[in-house]
Coordinates of C-alpha atoms in Angstrom, one line a residue:
Chain V
M1 CA -21.2 -3.7 -24.9
I2 CA -21.4 -0.6 -27.2
L3 CA -19.5 2.2 -25.6
S4 CA -18.5 5.5 -26.8
R5 CA -14.8 6.3 -27.5
G6 CA -14.7 8.5 -24.5
T7 CA -16.1 5.9 -22.2
R8 CA -13.6 3.4 -23.4
A9 CA -10.7 5.7 -22.9
F10 CA -12.0 6.4 -19.4
L11 CA -12.3 2.7 -18.5
W12 CA -8.7 2.1 -19.9
A13 CA -7.5 4.9 -17.7
V14 CA -9.2 3.6 -14.6
A15 CA -7.8 0.1 -15.3
A16 CA -4.3 1.5 -15.7
L17 CA -4.5 3.5 -12.5
V18 CA -5.9 0.5 -10.6
L19 CA -3.1 -1.8 -11.7
A20 CA -0.5 0.8 -10.9
F21 CA -2.0 1.3 -7.5
V22 CA -2.1 -2.4 -6.9
Y23 CA 1.4 -3.2 -8.0
L24 CA 3.4 -0.1 -6.8
P25 CA 3.9 -1.3 -3.2
L26 CA 4.6 -4.9 -4.3
V27 CA 7.3 -3.8 -6.8
V28 CA 8.9 -1.5 -4.2
V29 CA 9.2 -4.3 -1.7
V30 CA 10.8 -6.7 -4.2
I31 CA 13.3 -4.1 -5.4
G32 CA 14.0 -3.1 -1.8
S33 CA 14.9 -6.7 -0.9
F34 CA 18.1 -6.4 -3.1
N35 CA 19.2 -3.2 -1.3
P36 CA 22.5 -3.9 0.5
A37 CA 21.8 -1.1 3.1
R38 CA 21.1 -2.1 6.7
T39 CA 17.7 -0.3 6.8
F40 CA 15.1 0.2 4.1
G41 CA 15.9 3.3 2.1
W42 CA 14.8 4.6 -1.2
P43 CA 16.3 4.7 -3.8
P44 CA 18.3 1.5 -3.1
E45 CA 22.1 1.9 -2.7
G46 CA 22.9 -1.0 -5.0
F47 CA 22.2 -4.6 -5.8
S48 CA 23.2 -7.4 -3.5
L49 CA 21.9 -10.8 -2.3
T50 CA 23.3 -10.3 1.2
W51 CA 19.9 -10.1 2.8
W52 CA 18.5 -13.0 0.8
S53 CA 21.3 -15.2 2.0
A54 CA 20.8 -13.9 5.6
A55 CA 17.1 -14.6 5.4
L56 CA 17.6 -18.2 4.2
H57 CA 20.0 -18.9 7.1
N58 CA 17.8 -17.3 9.8
D59 CA 16.8 -20.1 12.1
G60 CA 13.9 -18.2 13.8
L61 CA 12.4 -17.5 10.4
L62 CA 12.7 -21.0 9.1
H63 CA 11.2 -22.4 12.3
A64 CA 8.3 -20.0 11.9
V65 CA 7.7 -21.1 8.3
W66 CA 7.7 -24.7 9.5
T67 CA 5.2 -23.9 12.2
S68 CA 2.9 -22.1 9.7
L69 CA 3.0 -25.1 7.4
Q70 CA 2.0 -27.4 10.2
V71 CA -0.8 -25.2 11.4
A72 CA -2.1 -24.9 7.8
F73 CA -1.8 -28.6 7.3
W74 CA -4.1 -29.4 10.2
A75 CA -6.5 -26.5 9.6
V76 CA -6.9 -27.7 6.0
S77 CA -7.4 -31.3 7.0
V78 CA -10.1 -30.4 9.5
S79 CA -11.7 -28.1 7.0
L80 CA -11.7 -30.7 4.2
L81 CA -13.3 -33.3 6.4
L82 CA -15.9 -31.1 8.2
G83 CA -16.5 -28.7 5.3
T84 CA -17.2 -31.5 2.8
M85 CA -19.5 -33.4 5.2
L86 CA -21.5 -30.2 5.9
S87 CA -21.7 -29.3 2.2
F88 CA -23.2 -32.7 1.4
G89 CA -25.6 -32.4 4.2
V90 CA -26.7 -28.9 3.1
A91 CA -26.7 -29.5 -0.7
R92 CA -28.3 -33.0 -0.8
Y93 CA -30.9 -33.0 2.0
R94 CA -33.6 -30.7 3.2
W95 CA -33.9 -30.3 6.9
F96 CA -35.2 -28.0 9.6
G97 CA -32.6 -25.3 10.4
R98 CA -30.7 -25.7 7.1
E99 CA -30.8 -22.0 6.3
A100 CA -29.7 -21.1 9.8
V101 CA -26.7 -23.4 9.5
S102 CA -25.8 -22.0 6.1
F103 CA -25.8 -18.6 7.7
L104 CA -23.8 -19.7 10.7
V105 CA -21.1 -21.3 8.6
V106 CA -20.3 -18.1 6.7
L107 CA -20.5 -16.0 9.9
P108 CA -16.7 -16.5 10.7
I109 CA -15.8 -14.8 7.4
T110 CA -18.4 -12.0 7.6
L111 CA -17.6 -11.0 11.2
P112 CA -14.2 -9.3 11.5
G113 CA -11.3 -11.6 12.4
I114 CA -10.8 -9.8 15.7
V115 CA -14.2 -11.0 16.9
T116 CA -13.2 -14.7 16.2
G117 CA -9.9 -14.1 17.9
V118 CA -11.3 -12.4 21.0
A119 CA -14.1 -14.9 21.3
L120 CA -11.8 -17.9 21.1
Q121 CA -9.2 -16.5 23.4
N122 CA -11.9 -15.7 26.0
A123 CA -13.3 -19.2 25.6
F124 CA -10.0 -21.0 26.0
L125 CA -8.7 -18.9 28.9
N126 CA -11.9 -18.2 30.9
Y127 CA -14.3 -21.1 30.2
S128 CA -12.2 -24.0 29.3
V129 CA -13.4 -27.1 31.1
L130 CA -10.6 -29.1 29.7
G131 CA -8.0 -26.7 30.9
I132 CA -6.7 -25.9 27.4
S133 CA -3.8 -23.4 27.4
L134 CA -3.0 -21.3 24.3
G135 CA -0.6 -23.1 22.0
F136 CA -0.3 -25.0 18.7
W137 CA -3.8 -26.7 18.8
T138 CA -5.7 -23.5 19.8
V139 CA -4.2 -21.8 16.7
V140 CA -5.3 -24.8 14.5
I141 CA -8.8 -24.5 16.0
G142 CA -8.9 -20.8 15.4
H143 CA -7.8 -21.2 11.8
A144 CA -10.2 -24.1 11.0
T145 CA -13.1 -22.0 12.2
F146 CA -12.9 -19.8 9.1
T147 CA -11.2 -22.2 6.7
I148 CA -14.1 -24.6 6.9
V149 CA -16.2 -21.9 5.2
V150 CA -14.1 -21.8 2.0
V151 CA -14.1 -25.6 1.6
F152 CA -17.9 -25.6 2.3
N153 CA -18.5 -22.8 -0.2
N154 CA -16.6 -24.4 -3.0
V155 CA -18.0 -27.9 -2.5
V156 CA -21.6 -26.9 -1.9
A157 CA -21.6 -24.8 -5.1
R158 CA -20.2 -27.7 -7.1
L159 CA -22.8 -30.1 -5.6
R160 CA -25.7 -27.8 -6.5
R161 CA -24.5 -27.9 -10.1
T162 CA -24.0 -31.6 -10.4
A163 CA -27.0 -33.9 -10.7
T164 CA -27.2 -37.1 -8.7
S165 CA -28.1 -39.2 -11.7
F166 CA -24.6 -40.7 -12.1
E167 CA -24.7 -41.8 -8.5
D168 CA -28.1 -43.3 -8.9
A169 CA -26.9 -45.2 -11.9
S170 CA -23.8 -46.4 -10.0
M171 CA -26.1 -47.8 -7.3
D172 CA -28.5 -49.3 -9.7
L173 CA -25.5 -51.2 -11.2
G174 CA -24.8 -52.6 -7.7
A175 CA -22.1 -50.4 -6.3
H176 CA -22.5 -49.8 -2.5
T177 CA -22.5 -46.3 -0.9
F178 CA -18.8 -46.1 -0.3
R179 CA -17.8 -47.5 -3.7
T180 CA -20.2 -45.0 -5.4
F181 CA -18.7 -42.2 -3.3
W182 CA -15.1 -43.2 -4.2
H183 CA -15.7 -43.7 -7.9
I184 CA -18.4 -41.3 -8.8
T185 CA -19.0 -38.6 -6.2
L186 CA -15.4 -37.8 -5.2
P187 CA -14.1 -37.4 -8.8
S188 CA -16.9 -35.0 -9.6
V189 CA -16.1 -32.7 -6.6
R190 CA -12.3 -33.3 -6.7
S191 CA -11.3 -29.9 -8.3
A192 CA -13.7 -28.1 -5.9
L193 CA -12.0 -29.8 -3.0
A194 CA -8.6 -28.9 -4.4
A195 CA -9.6 -25.3 -4.9
G196 CA -11.1 -25.1 -1.4
A197 CA -8.1 -26.7 0.2
L198 CA -5.7 -24.3 -1.6
L199 CA -7.7 -21.3 -0.5
A200 CA -7.9 -22.7 3.0
F201 CA -4.2 -23.2 3.0
G202 CA -3.6 -19.6 1.8
L203 CA -5.9 -18.1 4.4
S204 CA -4.4 -20.1 7.2
F205 CA -0.8 -19.4 6.2
D206 CA -1.5 -15.7 6.0
E207 CA -3.6 -15.3 9.1
I208 CA -2.3 -13.0 11.8
I209 CA -5.3 -11.6 13.7
V210 CA -6.8 -14.8 15.0
T211 CA -3.3 -16.2 15.5
Q212 CA -2.3 -13.3 17.8
F213 CA -5.2 -14.1 20.1
T214 CA -4.9 -17.9 20.1
S215 CA -1.2 -18.6 19.9
G216 CA 0.2 -17.7 23.4
P217 CA 3.9 -16.9 23.7
A218 CA 5.3 -20.3 22.6
V219 CA 4.0 -20.5 19.1
T220 CA 5.4 -18.3 16.3
T221 CA 3.9 -18.6 12.9
L222 CA 5.4 -16.8 9.9
P223 CA 3.0 -13.7 10.1
I224 CA 3.7 -13.5 13.9
W225 CA 7.5 -13.6 13.2
I226 CA 7.2 -10.9 10.5
Y227 CA 5.1 -8.8 12.9
D228 CA 7.6 -9.2 15.7
N229 CA 10.6 -8.4 13.5
F230 CA 9.3 -5.3 11.7
T231 CA 10.9 -2.9 14.1
R232 CA 14.0 -4.7 15.2
P233 CA 17.0 -2.8 13.9
N234 CA 19.0 -5.7 12.3
Q235 CA 15.9 -7.7 11.1
A236 CA 14.1 -5.1 9.0
Q237 CA 15.9 -6.0 5.8
I238 CA 15.3 -9.7 6.4
V239 CA 11.6 -9.0 6.8
N240 CA 11.8 -7.2 3.5
V241 CA 13.3 -10.3 1.8
V242 CA 10.5 -12.5 3.4
A243 CA 8.0 -10.0 2.1
A244 CA 9.5 -10.2 -1.4
I245 CA 9.5 -14.0 -1.4
L246 CA 5.8 -14.1 -0.3
I247 CA 4.9 -11.7 -3.1
L248 CA 6.7 -13.8 -5.7
V249 CA 5.4 -17.1 -4.3
S250 CA 1.8 -15.9 -4.5
V251 CA 2.0 -16.5 -8.3
L252 CA 1.9 -20.3 -7.5
P253 CA -1.6 -20.6 -6.1
V254 CA -2.9 -18.4 -8.9
Y255 CA -1.3 -20.7 -11.4
A256 CA -2.7 -23.7 -9.6
T257 CA -6.2 -22.3 -9.5
Q258 CA -6.0 -21.5 -13.2
R259 CA -5.0 -25.1 -13.9
L260 CA -7.9 -26.4 -11.7
A261 CA -10.3 -24.1 -13.6
G262 CA -8.9 -25.4 -16.9
E263 CA -9.5 -29.0 -15.8
D264 CA -13.1 -28.1 -15.0
S265 CA -13.8 -26.2 -18.2
G266 CA -12.4 -29.1 -20.3
M267 CA -16.0 -30.2 -20.7
G268 CA -17.3 -26.7 -20.8
R269 CA -15.2 -25.8 -23.7
R270 CA -16.7 -28.4 -25.9
R271 CA -20.1 -27.2 -24.9
G272 CA -19.1 -23.7 -25.8
R273 CA -19.3 -22.6 -22.2
R274 CA -15.8 -21.0 -22.4
R275 CA -17.4 -17.7 -21.5
D276 CA -17.9 -18.8 -17.9
R277 CA -14.3 -19.5 -17.2
G278 CA -13.3 -16.1 -15.9
A279 CA -16.0 -16.1 -13.3
D280 CA -15.2 -19.6 -12.2
D281 CA -11.5 -18.9 -11.9
L282 CA -12.3 -16.0 -9.6
A283 CA -14.7 -18.0 -7.7
F284 CA -12.0 -20.5 -6.8
T285 CA -9.6 -17.8 -5.7
A286 CA -11.7 -15.1 -4.3
A287 CA -10.6 -15.4 -0.8
T288 CA -13.8 -16.0 1.1
A289 CA -16.0 -14.6 -1.7
P290 CA -16.7 -17.4 -4.2
A291 CA -19.6 -15.3 -5.5
A292 CA -20.1 -17.1 -8.9
E293 CA -19.8 -20.5 -7.4
Y294 CA -22.1 -19.9 -4.5
P295 CA -25.6 -21.2 -4.9
Q296 CA -28.5 -18.9 -5.4
A297 CA -30.4 -20.1 -2.3
Chain E
M1 CA -24.2 -87.6 12.1
T2 CA -23.0 -84.2 11.1
T3 CA -24.9 -81.0 11.7
T4 CA -24.9 -78.4 9.0
A5 CA -23.2 -75.3 10.1
P6 CA -25.5 -72.2 10.2
P7 CA -25.0 -70.0 7.2
Q8 CA -22.4 -67.4 7.7
P9 CA -23.7 -63.8 7.4
S10 CA -21.0 -63.2 4.9
A11 CA -18.3 -65.5 3.5
R12 CA -16.1 -62.5 2.8
G13 CA -15.6 -61.2 6.4
G14 CA -14.6 -57.6 6.2
Q15 CA -16.5 -56.8 3.1
G16 CA -19.7 -57.9 4.8
V17 CA -19.4 -55.1 7.3
V18 CA -18.9 -52.6 4.5
H19 CA -22.0 -53.9 2.8
R20 CA -24.0 -53.9 5.9
V21 CA -23.1 -50.3 6.8
S22 CA -23.5 -49.3 3.2
G23 CA -26.9 -51.0 3.0
S24 CA -28.2 -49.5 6.2
L25 CA -27.0 -46.0 5.2
F26 CA -28.8 -46.5 1.9
R27 CA -32.0 -47.5 3.6
H28 CA -31.9 -44.7 6.2
P29 CA -31.4 -41.3 4.5
R30 CA -32.0 -39.6 7.9
G31 CA -29.2 -41.7 9.4
R32 CA -27.0 -40.7 6.5
L33 CA -27.8 -37.1 7.1
G34 CA -27.1 -37.5 10.8
V35 CA -23.7 -39.0 10.2
L36 CA -22.9 -36.2 7.8
L37 CA -24.0 -33.4 9.9
T38 CA -23.1 -34.3 13.5
P39 CA -19.3 -33.7 13.3
P40 CA -19.4 -30.3 11.5
L41 CA -22.3 -29.0 13.5
L42 CA -20.7 -30.1 16.7
W43 CA -17.6 -28.2 15.7
L44 CA -19.5 -25.1 14.7
V45 CA -21.6 -25.0 17.8
V46 CA -18.8 -25.9 20.3
A47 CA -15.8 -24.1 18.7
Y48 CA -17.6 -21.0 17.4
L49 CA -21.1 -20.4 18.6
A50 CA -20.3 -21.3 22.2
A51 CA -17.3 -19.0 22.0
L52 CA -19.4 -16.1 20.8
V53 CA -21.9 -16.8 23.6
A54 CA -19.1 -16.9 26.2
L55 CA -17.8 -13.6 24.9
L56 CA -21.2 -12.1 25.4
V57 CA -21.2 -13.5 29.0
T58 CA -17.8 -12.1 29.7
A59 CA -18.9 -8.7 28.5
F60 CA -21.1 -8.5 31.6
Y61 CA -18.3 -9.3 34.0
T62 CA -15.8 -6.9 35.5
T63 CA -12.1 -6.9 36.4
D64 CA -10.6 -6.4 39.8
S65 CA -8.5 -3.3 39.4
L66 CA -5.9 -4.6 41.9
T67 CA -5.4 -8.2 41.0
G68 CA -6.6 -8.1 37.4
Q69 CA -8.8 -11.1 38.1
I70 CA -12.1 -11.4 36.4
I71 CA -15.0 -10.9 38.8
R72 CA -17.8 -13.2 37.6
Q73 CA -20.7 -11.1 38.7
P74 CA -22.9 -9.9 35.9
T75 CA -23.3 -6.1 35.8
L76 CA -23.9 -3.6 33.1
E77 CA -20.8 -1.6 34.1
N78 CA -18.9 -2.2 30.8
F79 CA -21.8 -1.2 28.7
Q80 CA -22.3 1.9 30.8
T81 CA -18.7 2.8 30.4
I82 CA -18.9 2.4 26.6
V83 CA -21.9 4.6 26.4
T84 CA -20.8 7.3 28.8
E85 CA -17.1 7.6 28.1
P86 CA -16.8 9.8 25.0
I87 CA -13.6 8.1 23.9
Y88 CA -15.4 5.0 22.9
R89 CA -18.0 6.9 20.9
I90 CA -15.2 8.8 19.1
L91 CA -13.4 5.5 18.3
T92 CA -16.6 3.9 17.0
V93 CA -17.6 6.8 14.9
R94 CA -14.0 7.0 13.5
T95 CA -13.8 3.3 12.7
V96 CA -17.2 3.1 11.1
S97 CA -16.7 6.3 9.1
V98 CA -13.4 4.9 7.7
A99 CA -15.1 1.5 7.0
V100 CA -17.9 3.2 5.1
L101 CA -15.4 5.5 3.2
V102 CA -13.2 2.6 2.2
T103 CA -16.3 0.6 1.0
V104 CA -17.4 3.6 -1.1
I105 CA -14.0 4.2 -2.6
D106 CA -13.5 0.5 -3.4
A107 CA -16.9 0.3 -5.0
L108 CA -16.2 3.4 -7.1
L109 CA -13.0 1.8 -8.3
A110 CA -14.4 -1.7 -8.8
V111 CA -17.5 -0.8 -10.8
P112 CA -15.6 0.7 -13.8
F113 CA -12.7 -1.7 -13.4
G114 CA -15.0 -4.7 -13.3
L115 CA -17.0 -3.4 -16.3
F116 CA -13.7 -3.0 -18.2
L117 CA -12.5 -6.5 -17.2
S118 CA -15.8 -8.2 -18.1
K119 CA -17.2 -6.4 -21.1
V120 CA -14.5 -4.3 -22.8
V121 CA -11.3 -6.2 -23.1
S122 CA -10.6 -9.3 -25.3
R123 CA -10.6 -12.8 -23.8
R124 CA -6.9 -12.9 -23.9
T125 CA -6.4 -9.6 -22.2
Q126 CA -9.0 -10.6 -19.7
G127 CA -7.2 -13.8 -18.8
F128 CA -4.0 -11.8 -18.2
L129 CA -5.8 -9.1 -16.1
V130 CA -7.6 -11.6 -14.0
V131 CA -4.3 -13.2 -13.1
A132 CA -2.9 -9.7 -12.5
M133 CA -5.7 -9.1 -10.0
L134 CA -5.4 -12.4 -8.3
V135 CA -1.7 -12.3 -7.5
P136 CA -2.0 -9.4 -5.0
L137 CA -5.1 -11.2 -3.5
W138 CA -2.9 -14.1 -2.5
A139 CA 0.1 -11.9 -1.4
S140 CA 0.2 -11.8 2.4
Y141 CA -1.9 -9.2 4.2
L142 CA 1.0 -8.3 6.5
V143 CA 3.4 -8.0 3.6
K144 CA 1.0 -5.6 1.8
A145 CA 0.6 -3.5 5.0
Y146 CA 4.4 -3.5 5.4
A147 CA 4.9 -2.5 1.8
W148 CA 2.8 0.6 2.3
R149 CA 4.7 1.4 5.5
T150 CA 7.9 1.7 3.3
L151 CA 6.0 3.9 0.9
F152 CA 4.6 6.3 3.5
E153 CA 7.5 6.5 5.9
D154 CA 9.6 9.7 6.3
G155 CA 12.0 9.8 3.4
G156 CA 10.2 6.8 1.9
V157 CA 9.2 6.0 -1.7
L158 CA 6.3 8.5 -1.8
D159 CA 8.5 11.3 -0.6
W160 CA 11.0 10.4 -3.3
M161 CA 8.3 10.2 -6.0
L162 CA 6.5 13.4 -5.0
K163 CA 9.6 15.5 -4.4
P164 CA 9.9 16.7 -8.1
F165 CA 6.4 18.1 -7.8
G166 CA 7.1 19.9 -4.5
I167 CA 4.7 17.7 -2.6
Q168 CA 5.4 15.9 0.6
S169 CA 4.1 12.4 1.5
P170 CA 1.3 12.7 4.0
G171 CA 3.3 10.4 6.3
F172 CA 1.7 8.0 8.8
G173 CA -1.8 9.0 9.9
M174 CA -5.4 9.0 8.9
A175 CA -4.8 9.5 5.1
A176 CA -2.4 6.6 5.1
V177 CA -4.9 4.4 6.9
V178 CA -7.6 5.1 4.4
V179 CA -5.3 4.4 1.5
V180 CA -4.0 1.2 2.9
E181 CA -7.4 -0.2 4.0
C182 CA -8.7 0.6 0.5
Y183 CA -5.7 -1.2 -1.0
L184 CA -6.0 -4.3 1.3
W185 CA -9.7 -5.0 0.7
F186 CA -10.0 -3.8 -2.9
P187 CA -9.5 -7.3 -4.4
Y188 CA -12.5 -8.7 -2.4
M189 CA -14.7 -6.0 -4.0
V190 CA -13.3 -6.5 -7.5
V191 CA -13.8 -10.3 -7.3
A192 CA -17.4 -9.9 -6.2
V193 CA -18.2 -7.2 -8.8
F194 CA -16.5 -9.0 -11.6
A195 CA -18.5 -12.1 -10.9
G196 CA -21.6 -10.0 -11.0
Y197 CA -20.7 -8.6 -14.4
E198 CA -19.9 -12.1 -15.7
R199 CA -23.4 -13.2 -14.8
L200 CA -24.9 -10.3 -16.7
P201 CA -25.7 -11.6 -20.2
N202 CA -24.4 -9.5 -23.1
T203 CA -27.7 -10.0 -24.9
L204 CA -29.3 -7.7 -22.3
L205 CA -26.8 -4.9 -23.2
E206 CA -27.5 -5.4 -26.8
A207 CA -31.2 -5.3 -26.3
S208 CA -30.9 -2.1 -24.4
S209 CA -28.9 -0.4 -27.2
D210 CA -31.4 -1.8 -29.7
L211 CA -34.1 0.0 -27.8
G212 CA -32.1 3.2 -28.2
A213 CA -30.3 3.5 -24.9
K214 CA -26.9 5.1 -25.0
G215 CA -24.0 3.8 -22.9
W216 CA -24.8 5.8 -19.8
R217 CA -28.5 5.0 -19.9
T218 CA -27.8 1.3 -20.4
F219 CA -25.4 1.4 -17.5
R220 CA -27.8 3.1 -15.2
S221 CA -31.0 1.2 -16.1
V222 CA -29.7 -2.3 -16.9
V223 CA -26.1 -2.8 -15.7
L224 CA -26.2 -1.2 -12.3
P225 CA -29.4 -2.7 -11.0
M226 CA -28.2 -6.2 -12.0
V227 CA -24.7 -5.8 -10.6
F228 CA -25.9 -4.1 -7.4
P229 CA -26.2 -7.3 -5.3
A230 CA -22.6 -8.2 -6.2
I231 CA -21.5 -4.7 -5.1
V232 CA -23.3 -5.2 -1.8
A233 CA -21.8 -8.7 -1.4
G234 CA -18.3 -7.1 -1.9
S235 CA -19.2 -4.3 0.5
V236 CA -19.8 -6.8 3.3
F237 CA -16.1 -7.8 3.2
T238 CA -14.7 -4.3 2.7
F239 CA -16.9 -3.0 5.6
S240 CA -16.3 -5.8 8.0
L241 CA -12.6 -6.3 7.3
T242 CA -11.9 -2.5 7.8
L243 CA -14.1 -2.5 10.9
G244 CA -12.0 -5.1 12.6
D245 CA -8.6 -4.2 11.4
Y246 CA -6.0 -3.0 13.9
I247 CA -2.7 -4.3 12.5
A248 CA -2.5 -2.1 9.4
V249 CA -3.7 0.8 11.5
S250 CA -0.9 0.3 13.9
L251 CA 1.6 0.1 11.0
V252 CA 0.7 3.2 9.0
G253 CA -1.7 5.0 11.4
G254 CA 0.9 6.9 13.5
Q255 CA -1.2 8.0 16.4
V256 CA -4.5 7.0 14.9
Q257 CA -6.3 4.2 16.8
F258 CA -9.3 2.2 15.7
L259 CA -11.8 0.2 17.8
G260 CA -9.7 -2.9 17.1
N261 CA -6.5 -1.4 18.6
V262 CA -8.3 -0.8 21.9
I263 CA -9.9 -4.2 21.9
Y264 CA -6.6 -5.8 21.2
N265 CA -4.9 -3.9 24.0
Y266 CA -7.6 -4.8 26.5
V267 CA -7.8 -8.5 25.6
A268 CA -4.4 -9.7 24.3
G269 CA -2.6 -7.9 27.2
S270 CA -5.3 -9.3 29.5
A271 CA -5.6 -5.8 30.9
N272 CA -9.3 -5.8 31.0
Q273 CA -10.8 -8.7 29.1
P274 CA -14.5 -8.0 30.1
L275 CA -14.3 -4.4 28.8
G276 CA -12.6 -5.7 25.6
A277 CA -15.4 -8.3 25.2
A278 CA -18.0 -5.6 25.6
L279 CA -16.3 -3.4 23.1
S280 CA -16.2 -6.3 20.6
M281 CA -20.0 -6.4 20.7
I282 CA -19.9 -3.2 18.7
P283 CA -18.4 -4.7 15.5
I284 CA -20.5 -7.8 15.9
A285 CA -23.7 -5.7 16.3
L286 CA -22.8 -3.5 13.3
V287 CA -22.0 -6.3 11.0
L288 CA -25.2 -8.2 11.9
L289 CA -27.2 -5.0 11.5
Y290 CA -25.6 -4.5 8.1
L291 CA -26.3 -8.1 7.1
F292 CA -29.9 -7.6 8.2
L293 CA -30.3 -4.4 6.2
I294 CA -29.0 -6.0 3.0
R295 CA -30.9 -9.3 3.3
R296 CA -33.5 -8.2 0.8
S297 CA -30.9 -7.2 -1.9
G298 CA -30.1 -10.8 -2.7
A299 CA -26.5 -10.2 -1.8
L300 CA -26.4 -12.7 1.1
S301 CA -26.6 -15.6 -1.2
E302 CA -23.5 -14.3 -3.0
L303 CA -21.2 -14.2 0.1

């Protein structure tokens, strides 16, 4: 795009400000985690790994991490299964009510999390015919409600871009439905599934609002643990270490999505479609907003 | 005399079943569709839609003020309370105003930033910047809110940074809430807007300047109309997420309360679930109204 020198300077300035704004708090937390003081203070009093060591030996914390991993595992499993089935139904068939269902499935991410939380808690406590009480499985149900969407979005977008001709050919050559699915369909949506699963995992691992409403007193996920320990006098610095770890660890899923996008654009590069990569990368990672991947209905 | 055994349906046992199922699925596309759709639709309807309906029903119930038990007799009491008590109107207006303000600020930042990311920098720089934008998106929501708490607190980082200029940090309160909400949901807006810019072919921009349009004119007449649906798609998230937030508000808001804080207090503490349910109809109605208003912009297909 042809831009004047002034406009370019303005855009560079905006970008620099935005990046500074985005990274300032994150850098402060990471630096603060090495502060030996008992409470968070600025500037730090020195450098020490005391609180890192304390955090890594904190049983409550480790238990909360383990709980979060288990919740995320089940939420992702349910989402992969149901989200994939739904995306095949929506992308490959025409049926009455398809548009309505496509809208219904994105509703959990367009309505605020508190609505999902309040609705589920109310349903579990006041209308449950099965006598469910709040606990591990209600948290899984709560998380799966919105993680299904991200798997669905990723897979449905992929299906709309892939023709069924390979599947037809496979069947013409005598492969049955399941064999065709295993050898042809699954490999073509594999990276979309992986990206969806990764995003679903990230959303579940990070979720606090829905968890607060569906967990009851017995279940402590990592976000709940962080929330409970913010204000405790001797825990504040451990929370800071956890925060620093979570910031540093968030590089991993970004790296993974870049790899996934690279895998996909292997073909694209040869066809000179390199230009699309950026948008696809974002589509994978955009929590709940895979704009570029989502079909133009 | 030996009788010939009737021919076996399949000599290969287990594989026969697979073939039979596979064959019947192949012959009956509707059956295939049914198998695909039943489990996810059952889940969506039972676990989500039914819960929303149940919430609406509860909104018409009341709570016994002595025992705290829910009285299952439909009345309009909760809705009357919401309309007549000024506190709920104040909360709603405050929450919605901040949600709109946050959306506008995020859009104002994301439009130039997305343009920069998509059309100004080199491929290499773009790759780097995209990663730089994605890392904070994956960083925990709670951690980001917590980080801002350490910035805004009394004697915190902002105080330290601003002291040389003789300015004090605004501390916990409304200003902090607006900043933090903008911060938390900004990546959602950037991602949507950037994807919008990436779909905009460069040839259109070249055509516009060939026809004599300067940068601003091209931006106003070509770029903005084409990126607008993406901005609207991003705005759904910034608006809705701010509207329902209460955790960041409680961390950096000081005395400031949002609609979400009141709903949380009524529902999670089981103090008055029916009133909480009725109050949560406000964000639901507002978001549905917003989705209805933007349905013509083409943004819905980008969610």
